[in-house]
PDB file of C-alpha atoms in Angstrom:
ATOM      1  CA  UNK A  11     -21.579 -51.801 -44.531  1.00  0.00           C
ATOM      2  CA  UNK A  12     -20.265 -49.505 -41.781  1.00  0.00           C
ATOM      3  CA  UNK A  13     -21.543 -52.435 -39.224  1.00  0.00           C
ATOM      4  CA  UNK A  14     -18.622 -54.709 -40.870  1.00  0.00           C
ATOM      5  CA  UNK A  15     -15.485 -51.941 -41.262  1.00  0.00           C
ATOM      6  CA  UNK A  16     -16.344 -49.575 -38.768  1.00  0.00           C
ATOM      7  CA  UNK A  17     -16.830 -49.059 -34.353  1.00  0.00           C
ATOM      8  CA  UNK A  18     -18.034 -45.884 -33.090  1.00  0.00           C
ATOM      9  CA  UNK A  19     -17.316 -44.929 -29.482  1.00  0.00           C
ATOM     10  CA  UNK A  20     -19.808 -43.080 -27.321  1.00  0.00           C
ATOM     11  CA  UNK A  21     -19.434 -41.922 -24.109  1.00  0.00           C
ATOM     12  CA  UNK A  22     -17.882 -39.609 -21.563  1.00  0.00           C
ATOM     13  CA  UNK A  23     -16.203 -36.948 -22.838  1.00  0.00           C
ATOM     14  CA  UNK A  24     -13.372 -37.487 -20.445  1.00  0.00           C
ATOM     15  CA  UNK A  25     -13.278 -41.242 -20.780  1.00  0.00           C
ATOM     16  CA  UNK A  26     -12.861 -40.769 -24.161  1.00  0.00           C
ATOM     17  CA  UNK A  27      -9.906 -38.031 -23.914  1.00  0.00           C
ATOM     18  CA  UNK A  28      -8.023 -40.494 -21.320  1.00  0.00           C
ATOM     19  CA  UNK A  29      -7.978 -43.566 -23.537  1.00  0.00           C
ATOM     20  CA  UNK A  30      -6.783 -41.241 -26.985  1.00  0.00           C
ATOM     21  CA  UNK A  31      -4.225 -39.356 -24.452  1.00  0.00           C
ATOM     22  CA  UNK A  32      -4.489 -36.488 -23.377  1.00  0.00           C
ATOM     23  CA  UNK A  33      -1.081 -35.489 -23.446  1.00  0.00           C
ATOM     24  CA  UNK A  34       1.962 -37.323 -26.474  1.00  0.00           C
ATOM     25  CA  UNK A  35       2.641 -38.827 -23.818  1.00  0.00           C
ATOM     26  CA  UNK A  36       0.226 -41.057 -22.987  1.00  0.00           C
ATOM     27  CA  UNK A  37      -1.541 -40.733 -27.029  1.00  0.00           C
ATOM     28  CA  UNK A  38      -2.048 -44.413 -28.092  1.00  0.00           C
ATOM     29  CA  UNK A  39      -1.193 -43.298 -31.608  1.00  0.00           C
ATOM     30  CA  UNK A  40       1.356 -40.226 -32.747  1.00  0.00           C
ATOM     31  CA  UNK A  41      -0.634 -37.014 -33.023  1.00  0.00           C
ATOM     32  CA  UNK A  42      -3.955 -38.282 -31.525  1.00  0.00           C
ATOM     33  CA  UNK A  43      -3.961 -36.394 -28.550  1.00  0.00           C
ATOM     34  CA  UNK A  44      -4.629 -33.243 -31.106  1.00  0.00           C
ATOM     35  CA  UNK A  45      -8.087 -34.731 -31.454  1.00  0.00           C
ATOM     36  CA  UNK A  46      -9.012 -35.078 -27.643  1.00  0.00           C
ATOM     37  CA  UNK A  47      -8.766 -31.014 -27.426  1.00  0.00           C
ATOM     38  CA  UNK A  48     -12.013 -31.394 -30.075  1.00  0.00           C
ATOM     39  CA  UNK A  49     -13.873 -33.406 -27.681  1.00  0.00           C
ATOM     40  CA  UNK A  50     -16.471 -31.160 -26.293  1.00  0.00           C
ATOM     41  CA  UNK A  51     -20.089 -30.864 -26.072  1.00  0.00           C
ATOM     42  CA  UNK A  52     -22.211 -34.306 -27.363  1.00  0.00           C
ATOM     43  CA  UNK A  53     -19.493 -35.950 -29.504  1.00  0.00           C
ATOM     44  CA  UNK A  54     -19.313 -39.377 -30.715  1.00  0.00           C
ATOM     45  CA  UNK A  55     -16.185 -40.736 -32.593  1.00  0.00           C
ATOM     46  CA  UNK A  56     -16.356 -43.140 -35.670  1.00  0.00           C
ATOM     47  CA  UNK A  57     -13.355 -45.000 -36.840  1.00  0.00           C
ATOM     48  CA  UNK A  58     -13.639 -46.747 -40.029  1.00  0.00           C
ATOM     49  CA  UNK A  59     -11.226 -48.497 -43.121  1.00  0.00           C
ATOM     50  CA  UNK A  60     -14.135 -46.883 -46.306  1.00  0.00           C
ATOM     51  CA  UNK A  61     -13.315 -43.301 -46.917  1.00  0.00           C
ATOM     52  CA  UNK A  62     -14.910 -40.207 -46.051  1.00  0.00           C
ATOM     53  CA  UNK A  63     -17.420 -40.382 -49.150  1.00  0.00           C
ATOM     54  CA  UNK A  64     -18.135 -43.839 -48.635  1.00  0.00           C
ATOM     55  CA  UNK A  65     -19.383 -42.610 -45.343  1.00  0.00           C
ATOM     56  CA  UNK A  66     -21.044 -40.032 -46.037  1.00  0.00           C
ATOM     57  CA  UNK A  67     -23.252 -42.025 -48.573  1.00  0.00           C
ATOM     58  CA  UNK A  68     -23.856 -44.980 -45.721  1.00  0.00           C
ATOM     59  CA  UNK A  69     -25.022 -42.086 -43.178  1.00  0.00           C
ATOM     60  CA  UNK A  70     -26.842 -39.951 -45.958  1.00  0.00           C
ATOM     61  CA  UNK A  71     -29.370 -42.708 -46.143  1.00  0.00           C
ATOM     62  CA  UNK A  72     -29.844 -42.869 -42.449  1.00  0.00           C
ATOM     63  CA  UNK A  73     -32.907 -40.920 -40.987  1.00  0.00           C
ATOM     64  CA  UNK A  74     -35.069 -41.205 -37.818  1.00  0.00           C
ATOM     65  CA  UNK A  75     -37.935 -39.135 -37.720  1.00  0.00           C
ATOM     66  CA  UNK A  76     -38.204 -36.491 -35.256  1.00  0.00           C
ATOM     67  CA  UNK A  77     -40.718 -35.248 -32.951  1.00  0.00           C
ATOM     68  CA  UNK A  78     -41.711 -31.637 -33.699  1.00  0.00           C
ATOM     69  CA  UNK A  79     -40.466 -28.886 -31.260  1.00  0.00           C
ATOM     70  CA  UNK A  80     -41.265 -25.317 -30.894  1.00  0.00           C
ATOM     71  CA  UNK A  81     -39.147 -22.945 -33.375  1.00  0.00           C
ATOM     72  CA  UNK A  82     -38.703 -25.794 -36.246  1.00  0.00           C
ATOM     73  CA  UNK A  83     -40.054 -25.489 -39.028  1.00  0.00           C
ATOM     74  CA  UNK A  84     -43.231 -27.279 -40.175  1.00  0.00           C
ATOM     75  CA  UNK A  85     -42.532 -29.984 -42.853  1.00  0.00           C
ATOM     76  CA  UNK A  86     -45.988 -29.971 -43.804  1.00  0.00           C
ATOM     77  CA  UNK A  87     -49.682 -28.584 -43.848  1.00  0.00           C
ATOM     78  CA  UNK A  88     -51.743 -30.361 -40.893  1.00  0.00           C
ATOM     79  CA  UNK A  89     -55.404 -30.160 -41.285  1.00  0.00           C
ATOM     80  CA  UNK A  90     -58.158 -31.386 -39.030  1.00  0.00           C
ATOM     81  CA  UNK A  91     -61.620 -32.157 -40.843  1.00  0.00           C
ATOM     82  CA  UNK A  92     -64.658 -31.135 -38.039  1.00  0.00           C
ATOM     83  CA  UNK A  93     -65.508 -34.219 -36.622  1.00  0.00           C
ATOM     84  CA  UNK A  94     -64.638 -36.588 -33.869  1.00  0.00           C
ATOM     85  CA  UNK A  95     -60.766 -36.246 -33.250  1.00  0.00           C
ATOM     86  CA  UNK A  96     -58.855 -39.457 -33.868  1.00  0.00           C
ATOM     87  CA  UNK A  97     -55.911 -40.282 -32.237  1.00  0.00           C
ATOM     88  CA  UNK A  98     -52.360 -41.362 -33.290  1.00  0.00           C
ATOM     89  CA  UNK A  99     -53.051 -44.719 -34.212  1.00  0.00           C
ATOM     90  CA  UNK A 100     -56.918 -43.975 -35.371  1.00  0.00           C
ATOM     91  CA  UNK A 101     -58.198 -44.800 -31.982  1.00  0.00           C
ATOM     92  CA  UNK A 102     -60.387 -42.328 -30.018  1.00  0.00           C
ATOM     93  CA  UNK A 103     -58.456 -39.847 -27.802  1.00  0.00           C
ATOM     94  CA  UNK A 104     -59.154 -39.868 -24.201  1.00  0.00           C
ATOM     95  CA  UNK A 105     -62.011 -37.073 -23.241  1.00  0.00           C
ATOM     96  CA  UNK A 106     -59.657 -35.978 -20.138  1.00  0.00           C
ATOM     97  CA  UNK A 107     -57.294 -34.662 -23.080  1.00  0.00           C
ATOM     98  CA  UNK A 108     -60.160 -32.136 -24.622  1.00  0.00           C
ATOM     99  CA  UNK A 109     -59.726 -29.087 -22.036  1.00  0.00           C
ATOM    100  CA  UNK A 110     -55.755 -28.895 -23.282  1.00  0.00           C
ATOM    101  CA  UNK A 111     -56.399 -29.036 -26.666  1.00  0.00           C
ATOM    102  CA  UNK A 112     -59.052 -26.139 -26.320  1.00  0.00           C
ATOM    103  CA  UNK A 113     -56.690 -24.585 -24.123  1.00  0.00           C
ATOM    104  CA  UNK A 114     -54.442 -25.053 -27.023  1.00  0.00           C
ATOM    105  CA  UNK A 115     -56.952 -23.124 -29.810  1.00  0.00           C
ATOM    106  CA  UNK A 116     -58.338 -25.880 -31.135  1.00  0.00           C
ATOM    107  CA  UNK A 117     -62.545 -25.719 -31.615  1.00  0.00           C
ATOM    108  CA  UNK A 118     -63.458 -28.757 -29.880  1.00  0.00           C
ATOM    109  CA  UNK A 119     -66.509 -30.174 -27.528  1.00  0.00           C
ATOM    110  CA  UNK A 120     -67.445 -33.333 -25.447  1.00  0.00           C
ATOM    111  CA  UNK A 121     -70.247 -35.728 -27.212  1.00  0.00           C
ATOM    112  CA  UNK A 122     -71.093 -38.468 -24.922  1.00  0.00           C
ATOM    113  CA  UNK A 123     -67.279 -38.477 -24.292  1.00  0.00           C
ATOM    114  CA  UNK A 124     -65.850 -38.365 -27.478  1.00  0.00           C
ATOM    115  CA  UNK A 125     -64.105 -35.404 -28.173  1.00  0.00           C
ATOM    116  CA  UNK A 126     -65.758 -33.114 -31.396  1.00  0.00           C
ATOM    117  CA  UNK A 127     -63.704 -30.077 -33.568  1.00  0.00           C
ATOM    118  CA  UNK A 128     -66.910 -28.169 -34.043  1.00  0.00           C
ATOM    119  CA  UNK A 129     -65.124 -26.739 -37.408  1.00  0.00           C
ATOM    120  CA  UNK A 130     -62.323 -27.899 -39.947  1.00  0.00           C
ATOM    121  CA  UNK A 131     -59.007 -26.843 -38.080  1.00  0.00           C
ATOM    122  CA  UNK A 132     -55.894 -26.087 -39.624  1.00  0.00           C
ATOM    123  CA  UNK A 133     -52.619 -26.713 -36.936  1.00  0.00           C
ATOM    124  CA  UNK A 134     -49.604 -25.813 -38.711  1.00  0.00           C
ATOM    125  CA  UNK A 135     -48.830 -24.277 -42.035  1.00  0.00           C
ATOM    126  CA  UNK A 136     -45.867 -25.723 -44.244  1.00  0.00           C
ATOM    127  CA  UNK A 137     -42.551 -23.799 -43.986  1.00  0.00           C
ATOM    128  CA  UNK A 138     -43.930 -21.945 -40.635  1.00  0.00           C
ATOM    129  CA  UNK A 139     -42.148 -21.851 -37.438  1.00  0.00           C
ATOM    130  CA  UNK A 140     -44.321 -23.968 -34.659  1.00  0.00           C
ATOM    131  CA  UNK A 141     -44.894 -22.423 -31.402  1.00  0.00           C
ATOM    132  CA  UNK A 142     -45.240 -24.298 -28.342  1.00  0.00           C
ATOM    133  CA  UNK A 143     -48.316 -25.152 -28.069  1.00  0.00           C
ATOM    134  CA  UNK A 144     -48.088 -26.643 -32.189  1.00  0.00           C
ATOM    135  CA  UNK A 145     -45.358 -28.498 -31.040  1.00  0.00           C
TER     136      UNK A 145
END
C-alpha cells in the first residue's frame, strides 16, 4: 500500500535540507524550511496521500529481525543440550571456532574435530541483559 501512495527520501542530511530550503527563500513549499532545522542525526523522510494511522498500521506490521547486541535484552531462554554443537543452519561448526567459545564460558571439547559441550549449557536467560560475549 505505501509502495503505491507514498516515496521516502534517504540520504544526506544536507542534501536533503538544500532541496526542502533551507531558508523561505529557497523552501519549495511555504513553511517547509521549518522541517529542515529537524533534520539531524539518521533521518529518513516519508511523504505519503493515507493518513498518519493508515501509516502507522502499514509500518506496525513491518519487522526485520535483529541481531542480538550487548545490553539488549534477551527475548528468550537459549539452552544448549551436551552434545556435539550444531551450527546455524544444523551443520557442524568449524573446530577452529571451539577455543572462543570456551574462551566465552561455554563447557566444550574437541572429538575427532567436532566440537563437544561436555554438559547442558544455558546462554542467556529471558528478560536478562546480554553481555558481550552473549551477544
Amino acid at each position: 500500500k505505501l509502495r503505491d501512495t507514498s516515496r521516502f527520501f534517504l540520504g544526506s542530511n544536507k542534501v536533503l535540507q538544500v532541496a526542502l530550503g533551507r531558508e523561505p527563500e529557497d523552501e519549495v513549499r511555504k513553511d517547509v524550511c521549518k522541517l529542515t532545522k529537524l533534520i539531524k542525526g539518521h533521518v529518513g523522510l516519508l511523504f505519503t496521500e493515507l493518513s498518519i494511522d493508515e501509516v502507522r498500521k502499514e509500518l506496525e506490521g513491518v519487522r526485520e529481525p535483529e541481531f542480538a547486541k550487548a545490553g539488549h535484552k534477551a527475548t528468550e531462554t537459549v539452552d544448549f543440550p551436551a552434545g556435539p554443537v550444531a551450527g546455524p543452519h544444523g551443520g557442524k561448526l568449524e573446530h577452529t571456532i571451539e577455543p572462543t567459545l570456551r574462551k566465552n564460558g561455554m563447557p566444550t571439547k574437541l572429538n575427532k574435530g567436532v566440537i563437544e559441550l561436555i554438559t547442558d549449557f544455558t546462554l542467556c536467560e529471558k528478560g536478562d541483559a546480554l553481555s558481550p560475549a552473549q551477544a
